[in-house]
Coordinates of C-alpha atoms in Angstrom, one line a residue:
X1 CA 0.0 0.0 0.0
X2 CA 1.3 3.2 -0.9
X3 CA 1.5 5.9 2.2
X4 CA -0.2 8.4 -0.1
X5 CA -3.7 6.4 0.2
X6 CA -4.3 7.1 3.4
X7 CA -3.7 10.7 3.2
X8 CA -7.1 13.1 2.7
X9 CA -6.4 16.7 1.4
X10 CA -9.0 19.3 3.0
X11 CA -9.0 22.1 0.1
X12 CA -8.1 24.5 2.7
X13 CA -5.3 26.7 1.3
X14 CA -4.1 29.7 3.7
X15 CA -2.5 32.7 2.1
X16 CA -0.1 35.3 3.9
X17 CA -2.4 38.4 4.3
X18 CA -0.4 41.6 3.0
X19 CA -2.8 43.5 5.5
X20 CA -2.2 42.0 8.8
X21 CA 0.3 44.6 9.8
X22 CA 2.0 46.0 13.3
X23 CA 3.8 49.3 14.3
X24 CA 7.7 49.3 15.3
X25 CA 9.4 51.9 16.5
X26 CA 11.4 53.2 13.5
X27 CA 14.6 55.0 13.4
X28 CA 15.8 57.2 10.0
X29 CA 19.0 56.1 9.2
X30 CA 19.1 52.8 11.1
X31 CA 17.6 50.6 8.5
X32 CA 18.5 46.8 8.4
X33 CA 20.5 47.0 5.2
X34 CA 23.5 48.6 5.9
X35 CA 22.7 50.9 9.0
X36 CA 24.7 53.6 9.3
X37 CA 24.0 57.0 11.4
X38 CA 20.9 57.7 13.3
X39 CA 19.4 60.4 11.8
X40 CA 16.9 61.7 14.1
X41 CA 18.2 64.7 15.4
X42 CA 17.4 66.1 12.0
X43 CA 13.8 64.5 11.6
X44 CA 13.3 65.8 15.3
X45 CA 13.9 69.4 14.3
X46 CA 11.9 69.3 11.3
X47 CA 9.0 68.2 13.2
X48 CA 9.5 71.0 15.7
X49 CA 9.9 74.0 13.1
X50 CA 6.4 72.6 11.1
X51 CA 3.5 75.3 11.8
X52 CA 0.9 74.1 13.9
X53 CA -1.6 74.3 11.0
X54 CA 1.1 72.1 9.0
X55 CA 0.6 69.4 12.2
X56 CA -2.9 69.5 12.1
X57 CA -2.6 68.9 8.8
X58 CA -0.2 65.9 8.4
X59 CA -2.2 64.3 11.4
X60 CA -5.4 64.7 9.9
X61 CA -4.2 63.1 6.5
X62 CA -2.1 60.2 8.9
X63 CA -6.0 59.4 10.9
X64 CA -7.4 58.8 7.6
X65 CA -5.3 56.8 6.2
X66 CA -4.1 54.7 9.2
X67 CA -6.5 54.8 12.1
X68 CA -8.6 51.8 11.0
X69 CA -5.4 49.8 10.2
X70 CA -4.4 49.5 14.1
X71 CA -5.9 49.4 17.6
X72 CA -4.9 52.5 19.6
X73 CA -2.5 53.9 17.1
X74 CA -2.5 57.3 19.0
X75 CA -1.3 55.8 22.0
X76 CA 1.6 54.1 20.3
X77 CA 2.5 57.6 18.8
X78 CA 2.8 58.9 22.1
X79 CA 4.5 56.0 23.4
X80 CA 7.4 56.5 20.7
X81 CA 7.6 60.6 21.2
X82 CA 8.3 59.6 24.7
X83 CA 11.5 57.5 23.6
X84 CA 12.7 60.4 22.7
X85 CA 12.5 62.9 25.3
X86 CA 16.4 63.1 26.4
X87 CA 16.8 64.8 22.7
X88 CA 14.0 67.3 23.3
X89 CA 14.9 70.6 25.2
X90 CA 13.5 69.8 28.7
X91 CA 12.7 73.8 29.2
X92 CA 10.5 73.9 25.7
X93 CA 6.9 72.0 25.7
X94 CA 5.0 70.9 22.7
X95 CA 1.7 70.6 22.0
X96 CA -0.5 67.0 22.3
X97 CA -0.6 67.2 18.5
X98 CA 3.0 68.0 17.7
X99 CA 4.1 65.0 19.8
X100 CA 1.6 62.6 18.2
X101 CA 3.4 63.4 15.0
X102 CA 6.6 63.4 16.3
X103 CA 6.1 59.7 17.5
X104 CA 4.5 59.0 14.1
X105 CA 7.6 60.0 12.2
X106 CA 9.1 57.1 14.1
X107 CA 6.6 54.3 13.3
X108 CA 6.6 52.3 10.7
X109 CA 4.1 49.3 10.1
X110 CA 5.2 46.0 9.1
X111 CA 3.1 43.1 7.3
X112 CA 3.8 40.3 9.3
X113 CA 3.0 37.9 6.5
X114 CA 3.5 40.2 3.6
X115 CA 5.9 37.7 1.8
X116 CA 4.7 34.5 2.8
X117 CA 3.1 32.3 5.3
X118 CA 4.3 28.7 5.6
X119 CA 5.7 25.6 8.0
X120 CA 2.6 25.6 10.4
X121 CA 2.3 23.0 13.7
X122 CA -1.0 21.5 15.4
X123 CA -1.3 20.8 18.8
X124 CA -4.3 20.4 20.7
X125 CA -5.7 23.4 22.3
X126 CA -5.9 24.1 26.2
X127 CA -9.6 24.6 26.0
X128 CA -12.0 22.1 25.1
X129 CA -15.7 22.1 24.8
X130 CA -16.7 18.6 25.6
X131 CA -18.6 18.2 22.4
X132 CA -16.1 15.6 20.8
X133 CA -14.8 17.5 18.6
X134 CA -10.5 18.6 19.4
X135 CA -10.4 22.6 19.0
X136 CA -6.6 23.5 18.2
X137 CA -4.4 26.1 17.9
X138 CA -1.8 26.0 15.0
X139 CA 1.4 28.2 14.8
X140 CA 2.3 29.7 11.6
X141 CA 5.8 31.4 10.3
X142 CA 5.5 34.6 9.0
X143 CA 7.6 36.0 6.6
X144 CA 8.1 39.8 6.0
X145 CA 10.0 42.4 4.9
X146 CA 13.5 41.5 5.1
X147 CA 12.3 37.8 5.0
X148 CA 12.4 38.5 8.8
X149 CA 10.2 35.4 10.2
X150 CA 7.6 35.8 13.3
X151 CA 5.3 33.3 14.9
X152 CA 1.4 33.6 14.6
X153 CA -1.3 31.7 15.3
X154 CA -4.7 30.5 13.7
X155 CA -6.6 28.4 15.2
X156 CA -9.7 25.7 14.3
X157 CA -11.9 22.4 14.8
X158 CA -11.4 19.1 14.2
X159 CA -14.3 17.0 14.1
X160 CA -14.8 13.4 15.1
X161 CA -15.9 12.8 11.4
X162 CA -12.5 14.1 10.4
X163 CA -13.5 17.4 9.1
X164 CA -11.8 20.5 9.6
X165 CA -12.1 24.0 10.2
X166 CA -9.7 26.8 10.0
X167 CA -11.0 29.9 11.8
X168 CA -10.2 33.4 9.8
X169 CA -7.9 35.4 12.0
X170 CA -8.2 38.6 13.7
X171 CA -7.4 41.6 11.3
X172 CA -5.1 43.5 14.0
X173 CA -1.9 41.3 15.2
X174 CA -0.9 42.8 18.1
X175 CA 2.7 42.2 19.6
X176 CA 4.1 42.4 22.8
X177 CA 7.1 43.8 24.8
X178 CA 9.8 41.3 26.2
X179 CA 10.5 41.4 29.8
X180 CA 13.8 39.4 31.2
X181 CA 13.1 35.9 32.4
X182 CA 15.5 34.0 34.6
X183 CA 18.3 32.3 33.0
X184 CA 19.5 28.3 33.3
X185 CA 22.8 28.1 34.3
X186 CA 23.5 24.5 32.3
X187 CA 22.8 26.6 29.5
X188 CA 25.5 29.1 30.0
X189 CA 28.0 26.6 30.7
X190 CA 27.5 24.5 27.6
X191 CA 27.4 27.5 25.3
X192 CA 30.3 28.7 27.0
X193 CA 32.1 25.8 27.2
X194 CA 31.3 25.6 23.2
X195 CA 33.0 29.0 22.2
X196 CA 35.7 28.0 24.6
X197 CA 38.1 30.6 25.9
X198 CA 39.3 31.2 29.4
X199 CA 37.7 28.8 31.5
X200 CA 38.7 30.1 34.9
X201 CA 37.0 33.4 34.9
X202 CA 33.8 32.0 33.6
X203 CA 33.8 29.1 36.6
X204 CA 34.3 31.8 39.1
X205 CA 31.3 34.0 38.0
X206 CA 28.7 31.0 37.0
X207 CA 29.6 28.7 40.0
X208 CA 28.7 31.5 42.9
X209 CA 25.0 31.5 40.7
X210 CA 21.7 28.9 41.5
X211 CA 20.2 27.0 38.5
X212 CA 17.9 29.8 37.7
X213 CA 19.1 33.2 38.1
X214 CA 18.0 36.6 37.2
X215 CA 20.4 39.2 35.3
X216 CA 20.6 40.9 38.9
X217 CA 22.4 38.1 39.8
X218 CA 24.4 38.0 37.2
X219 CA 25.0 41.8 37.2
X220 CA 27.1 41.3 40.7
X221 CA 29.1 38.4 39.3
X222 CA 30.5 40.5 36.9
X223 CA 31.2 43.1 39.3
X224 CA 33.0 40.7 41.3
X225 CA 34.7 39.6 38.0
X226 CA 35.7 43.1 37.2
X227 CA 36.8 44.0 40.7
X228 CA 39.5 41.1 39.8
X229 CA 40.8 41.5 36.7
X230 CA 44.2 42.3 37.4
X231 CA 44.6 39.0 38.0
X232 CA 42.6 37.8 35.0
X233 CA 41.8 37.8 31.4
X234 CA 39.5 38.2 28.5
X235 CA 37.1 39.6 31.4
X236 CA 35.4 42.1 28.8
X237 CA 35.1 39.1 26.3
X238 CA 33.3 37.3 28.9
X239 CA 31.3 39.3 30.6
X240 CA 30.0 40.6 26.8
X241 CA 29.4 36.9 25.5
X242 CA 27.5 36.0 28.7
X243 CA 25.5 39.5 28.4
X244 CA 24.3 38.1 24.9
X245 CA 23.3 35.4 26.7
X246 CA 21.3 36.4 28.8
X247 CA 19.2 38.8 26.5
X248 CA 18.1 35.3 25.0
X249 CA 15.8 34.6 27.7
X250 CA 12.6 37.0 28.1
X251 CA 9.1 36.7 28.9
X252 CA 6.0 38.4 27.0
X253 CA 2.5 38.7 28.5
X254 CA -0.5 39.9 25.7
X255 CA -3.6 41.1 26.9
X256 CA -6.0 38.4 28.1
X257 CA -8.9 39.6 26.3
X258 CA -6.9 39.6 23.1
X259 CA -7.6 36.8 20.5
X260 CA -5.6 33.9 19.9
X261 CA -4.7 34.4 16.3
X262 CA -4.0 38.5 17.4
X263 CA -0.7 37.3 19.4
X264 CA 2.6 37.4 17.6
X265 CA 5.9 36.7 19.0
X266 CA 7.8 38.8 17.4
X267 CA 11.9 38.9 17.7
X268 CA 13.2 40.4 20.7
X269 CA 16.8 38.8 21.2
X270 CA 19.7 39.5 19.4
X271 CA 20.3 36.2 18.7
X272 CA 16.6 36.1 16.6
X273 CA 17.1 39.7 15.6
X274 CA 16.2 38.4 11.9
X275 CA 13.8 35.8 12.6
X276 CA 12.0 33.3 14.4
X277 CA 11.5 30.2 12.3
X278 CA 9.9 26.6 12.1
X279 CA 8.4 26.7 15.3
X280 CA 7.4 23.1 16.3
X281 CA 4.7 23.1 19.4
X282 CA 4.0 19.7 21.4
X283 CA 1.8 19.1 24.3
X284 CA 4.0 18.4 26.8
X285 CA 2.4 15.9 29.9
X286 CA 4.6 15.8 32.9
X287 CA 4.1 12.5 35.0
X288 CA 1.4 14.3 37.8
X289 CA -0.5 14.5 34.4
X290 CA -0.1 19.1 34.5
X291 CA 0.5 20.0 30.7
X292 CA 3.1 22.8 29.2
X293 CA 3.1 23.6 25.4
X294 CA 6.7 23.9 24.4
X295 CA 8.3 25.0 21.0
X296 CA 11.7 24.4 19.6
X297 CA 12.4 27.2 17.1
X298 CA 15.6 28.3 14.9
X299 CA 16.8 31.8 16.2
X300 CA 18.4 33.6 13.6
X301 CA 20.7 36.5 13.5
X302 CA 21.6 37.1 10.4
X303 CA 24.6 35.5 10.1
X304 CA 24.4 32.1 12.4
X305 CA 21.4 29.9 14.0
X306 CA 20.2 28.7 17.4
X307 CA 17.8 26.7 19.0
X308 CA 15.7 28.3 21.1
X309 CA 12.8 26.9 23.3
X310 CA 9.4 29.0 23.9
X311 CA 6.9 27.6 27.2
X312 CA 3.5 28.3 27.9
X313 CA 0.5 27.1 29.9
X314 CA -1.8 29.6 27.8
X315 CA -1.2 30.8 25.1
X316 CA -1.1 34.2 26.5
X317 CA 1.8 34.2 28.7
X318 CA 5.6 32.9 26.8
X319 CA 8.6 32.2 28.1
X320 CA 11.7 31.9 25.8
X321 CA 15.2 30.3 26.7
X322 CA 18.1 29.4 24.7
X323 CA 18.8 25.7 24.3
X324 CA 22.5 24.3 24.3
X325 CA 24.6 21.2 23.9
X326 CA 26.0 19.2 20.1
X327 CA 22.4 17.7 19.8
X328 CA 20.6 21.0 20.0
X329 CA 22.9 22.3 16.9
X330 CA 21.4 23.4 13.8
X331 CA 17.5 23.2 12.8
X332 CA 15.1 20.8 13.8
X333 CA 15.3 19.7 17.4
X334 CA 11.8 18.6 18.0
X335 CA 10.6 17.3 21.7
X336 CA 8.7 14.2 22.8
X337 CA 4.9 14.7 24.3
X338 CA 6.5 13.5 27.4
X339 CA 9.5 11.5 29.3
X340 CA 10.2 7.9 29.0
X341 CA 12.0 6.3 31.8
X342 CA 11.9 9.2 33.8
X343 CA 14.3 11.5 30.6
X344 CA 13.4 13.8 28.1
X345 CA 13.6 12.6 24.6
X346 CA 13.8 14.7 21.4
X347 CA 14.5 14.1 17.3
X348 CA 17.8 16.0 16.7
X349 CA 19.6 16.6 13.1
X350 CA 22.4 17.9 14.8
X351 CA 24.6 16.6 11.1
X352 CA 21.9 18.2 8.7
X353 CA 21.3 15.3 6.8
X354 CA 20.2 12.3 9.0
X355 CA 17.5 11.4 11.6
X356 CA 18.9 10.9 15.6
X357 CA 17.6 10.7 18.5
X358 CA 18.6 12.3 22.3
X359 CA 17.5 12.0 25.7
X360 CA 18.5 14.5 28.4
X361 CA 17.7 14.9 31.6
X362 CA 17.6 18.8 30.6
X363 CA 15.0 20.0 28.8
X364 CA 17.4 22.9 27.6
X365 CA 20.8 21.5 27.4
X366 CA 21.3 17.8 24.8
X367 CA 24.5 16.6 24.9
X368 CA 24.6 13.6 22.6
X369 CA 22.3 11.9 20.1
X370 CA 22.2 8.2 17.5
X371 CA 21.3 8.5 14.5
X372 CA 18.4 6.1 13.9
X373 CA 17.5 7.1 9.9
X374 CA 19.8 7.7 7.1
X375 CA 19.3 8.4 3.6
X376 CA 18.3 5.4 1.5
X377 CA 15.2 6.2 -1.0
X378 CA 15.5 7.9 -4.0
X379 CA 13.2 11.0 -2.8
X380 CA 15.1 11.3 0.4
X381 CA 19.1 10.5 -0.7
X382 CA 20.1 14.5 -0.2
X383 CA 19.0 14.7 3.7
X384 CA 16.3 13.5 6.2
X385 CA 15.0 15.4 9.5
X386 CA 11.6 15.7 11.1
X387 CA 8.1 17.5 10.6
X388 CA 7.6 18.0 14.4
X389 CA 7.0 16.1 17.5
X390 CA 6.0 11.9 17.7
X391 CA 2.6 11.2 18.6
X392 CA 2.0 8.3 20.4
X393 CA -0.7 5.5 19.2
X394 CA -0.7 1.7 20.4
X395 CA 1.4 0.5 17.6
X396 CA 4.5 3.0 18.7
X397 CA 5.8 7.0 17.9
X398 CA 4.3 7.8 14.6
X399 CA 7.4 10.5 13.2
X400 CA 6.7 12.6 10.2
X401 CA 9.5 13.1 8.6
X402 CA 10.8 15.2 5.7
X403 CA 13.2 13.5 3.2
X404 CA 15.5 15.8 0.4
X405 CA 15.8 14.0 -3.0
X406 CA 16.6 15.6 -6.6
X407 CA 16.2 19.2 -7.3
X408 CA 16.2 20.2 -4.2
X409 CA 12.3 18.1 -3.9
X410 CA 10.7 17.9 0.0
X411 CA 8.3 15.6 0.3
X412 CA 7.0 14.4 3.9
X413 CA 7.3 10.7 5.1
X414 CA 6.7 7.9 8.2
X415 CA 8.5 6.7 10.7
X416 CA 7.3 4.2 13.3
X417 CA 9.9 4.1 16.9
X418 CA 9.2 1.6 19.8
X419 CA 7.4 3.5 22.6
X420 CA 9.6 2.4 25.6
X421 CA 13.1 2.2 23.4
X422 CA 12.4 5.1 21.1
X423 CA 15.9 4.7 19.4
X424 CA 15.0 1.7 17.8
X425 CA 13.1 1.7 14.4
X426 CA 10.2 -0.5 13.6
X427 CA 8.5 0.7 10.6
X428 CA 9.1 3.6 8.0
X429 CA 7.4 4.7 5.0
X430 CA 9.5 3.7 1.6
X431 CA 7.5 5.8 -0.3
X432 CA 6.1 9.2 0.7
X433 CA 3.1 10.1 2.7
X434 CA 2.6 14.0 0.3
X435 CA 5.0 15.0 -2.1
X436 CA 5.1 18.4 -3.8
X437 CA 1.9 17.9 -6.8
X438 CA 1.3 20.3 -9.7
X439 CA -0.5 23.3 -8.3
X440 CA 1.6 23.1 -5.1
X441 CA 5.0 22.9 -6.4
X442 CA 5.5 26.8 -7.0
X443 CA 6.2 29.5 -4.3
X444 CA 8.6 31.3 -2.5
X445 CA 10.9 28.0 -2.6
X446 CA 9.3 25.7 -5.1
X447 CA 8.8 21.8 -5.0
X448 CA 9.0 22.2 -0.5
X449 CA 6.0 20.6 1.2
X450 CA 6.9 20.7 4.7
X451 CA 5.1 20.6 8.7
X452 CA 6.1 21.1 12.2
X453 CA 3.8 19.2 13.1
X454 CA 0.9 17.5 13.6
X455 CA -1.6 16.1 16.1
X456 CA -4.0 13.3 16.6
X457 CA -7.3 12.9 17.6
X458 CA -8.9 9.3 17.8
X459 CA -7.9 7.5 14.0
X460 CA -7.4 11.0 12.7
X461 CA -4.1 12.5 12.5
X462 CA -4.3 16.4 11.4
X463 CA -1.3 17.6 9.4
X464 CA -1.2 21.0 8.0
X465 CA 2.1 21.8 5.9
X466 CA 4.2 24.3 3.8
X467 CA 3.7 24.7 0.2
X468 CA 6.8 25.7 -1.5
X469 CA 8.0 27.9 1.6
X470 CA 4.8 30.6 0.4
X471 CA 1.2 29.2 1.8
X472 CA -0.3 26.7 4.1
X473 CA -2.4 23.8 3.4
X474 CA -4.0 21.0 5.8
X475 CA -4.5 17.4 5.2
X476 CA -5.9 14.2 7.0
X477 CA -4.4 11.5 7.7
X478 CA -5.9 7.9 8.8
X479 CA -3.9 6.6 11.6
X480 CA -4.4 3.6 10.5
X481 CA -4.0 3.2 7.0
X482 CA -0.9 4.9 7.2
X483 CA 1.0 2.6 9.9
X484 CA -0.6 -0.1 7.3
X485 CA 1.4 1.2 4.8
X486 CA 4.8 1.3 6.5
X487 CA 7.7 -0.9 5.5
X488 CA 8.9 -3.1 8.9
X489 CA 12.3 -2.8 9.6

């Protein structure tokens, strides 16, 4: 039986919307491509010699044009004037309507999806009605200018008949600012201990520090650091590297009366300063049966990647944290639904080209991992990884995985693991499970279908993916049929 047959395609087809759009704070001169000078001193002045009829003006013709694009747009005006009150002459006022366009000339809106919207994962939502059928929330990338990638959400139904809905989303995303969060010390020493360097000095300030610490903490140990360096070195080299650090870990809290698919998590490390991408959400149980949604997710800076990990209960309050260690390297990294034998377990493609597997008893740091999948089949001989995290049926893990072949083709594929010994293979699909078909084979990245995952609810397995790195689309998938399908061994 062919893996294909027991796949169902919904005819739902999600498209980036062009108009879903948020303000950032916007600084003349300090573009992404090639920043150079700020220029606002300039732009300041020339908003401060305008007439007042000239303000009315341009702040009549901004309303019309802008007002029914954002929620409380006047109050992020304001909110961006006051950022720059230590340039403003602290003995001169200005009126409400001059500030207002002051902070306007340093807005800017940004279509979250404006060039594509791809690479979506399913997990079952916190809130169920009763009724039978699993309500879910799905994540979405979200490319825009820049090809600078964000994470949003939709979210939708799935019946116990197997049909599906995809709710529209709200028309004004909404992001949030990023507060520090504590940081994991195992973390710091791994990445640390990767870069290598002076060893010493970075003992003495991490070993004086709990498992958790806040940059408080840390602030002191670098003053202790400092207050030593006669008798040390690289202490600016350190003390910068773990400062980077420790920007990677933040929290962001959205309004609880927003809606789901407002919510965006939008960069706010320098480590994701050009995008947050691939983000694979799993329901996590712990063993007194309490549930976190985690998300592995590639942090991108513009130059190199990271994994980083996002928590939350809610979907309202997040909590992002670097991860560390050789198995957490590169894209990919996708967590088990829950321990076995007392470890965590995740799917790592630490090389790039095969399929491994790693326990830890971290869920931030993974040290080693064994490869369990290489390239054998003609539309997977390039590279293998994952499409998100196992689900768990009677018969084993169910994997998706994506497989690489000729011209660069992704299509998705099976792979079956042992639920107690999850490094050892029982089953995977020789043929694939969706392949790139004409209609779906041009985009943004042509001939790429591709998930982060899926979810399952009773026979039905939900699996939305990729097209060609540009839209979304969402299949069905019989449980059943497709472990039928699988090749043993």
């Amino acid at each position: 039986m062919n893996p294909a047959e027991a796949l169902t395609h919904t005819g739902i087809h999600l498209l980036g919307d062009p108009t879903r759009v948020v303000t950032k704070f916007f600084v003349a001169g300090q573009e992404d491509v090639n920043p150079g000078d700020s220029r606002a001193a300039p732009v300041i002045q020339r908003v401060l010699e305008l007439s007042e009829e000239d303000v009315a003006l341009a702040l009549a013709d901004l309303d019309e044009r802008f007002l029914s694009r954002h929620v409380a747009l006047h109050a992020t005006f304001r909110d961006h004037a006051a950022m720059l009150t230590s340039r403003l002459d602290s003995a001169s006022e200005i009126s409400p309507g001059r500030a207002l366009l002051l902070g306007a000339a340093f807005t800017n809106e940004f279509a979250i999806e404006g060039a594509a919207l791809c690479n979506p994962s399913a997990v079952l939502g916190p809130v169920q009605d009763g009724s039978g059928d699993a309500a879910f929330v799905m994540s979405v990338r979200s490319i825009g200018e820049g090809h600078r990638s964000s994470v949003g959400f939709r979210t939708g139904t799935l019946s116990a008949s197997g049909a599906v809905t995809v709710n529209d989303p709200s028309p004004f995303p909404i992001i949030a600012a990023a507060t520090p969060a504590l940081n994991h010390r195992a973390v710091f020493q791994a990445h640390l201990a990767a870069l290598g360097g002076e060893l010493e000095s970075t003992l003495f300030v991490l070993d004086e520090l709990p498992e958790r610490f806040d940059d408080t903490h840390l602030r002191q140990r670098f003053a202790a650091l400092t207050a030593d360096d006669a008798t040390r070195t690289h202490v600016d080299e350190i003390v910068g590297r773990m400062r980077a650090l420790s920007r990677s870990s933040y929290s962001v809290e959205f309004p609880a009366e927003s809606e789901l698919s407002e919510r965006v998590l939008w960069p706010q490390s320098p480590a994701e300063s050009h995008g947050m991408e691939d983000a694979r959400f799993v329901r996590f149980t712990r063993d007194d049966g309490t549930v976190t949604y985690y998300a592995t997710y590639t942090a991108y800076d513009g130059f190199g990647i990271a994994q980083h990990l996002i928590s939350t209960d809610d979907f309202c309050s997040f909590e992002v944290s670097p991860m560390a260690g050789p198995a957490a390297i590169g894209k990919g990294l996708a967590l088990f639904p829950r321990k076995i034998a007392g470890r965590y377990v995740a799917l790592s493609r630490s090389d790039r080209e095969t399929n491994a597997i790693a326990f830890s008893d971290d869920l931030r740091c993974w040290n080693t991992s064994e490869v369990i999948q290489t390239p054998c089949h003609p539309w997977e001989i390039i590279q293998l990884g994952n499409c998100g995290s196992p689900i768990e049926t009677d018969a084993g893990w169910l994997v998706l995985t994506h497989g690489v072949g000729a011209m660069r083709t992704y299509s998705i594929g099976a792979l079956l693991l042992d639920i107690d010994q999850p490094e050892r293979v029982l089953a995977h699909s020789a043929q694939p499970l969706l392949a790139p078909a004409e209609g779906h084979r041009d985009g943004y990245v042509p001939n790429v279908v591709y998930s982060c995952g899926g979810f399952a609810h009773g026979d039905t397995l939900l699996l939305p993916y990729g097209i060609a790195d540009q839209s979304i689309g969402v299949a069905t998938v019989s449980i059943k049929l497709l472990l039928a399908s699988l090749t043993r061994g």
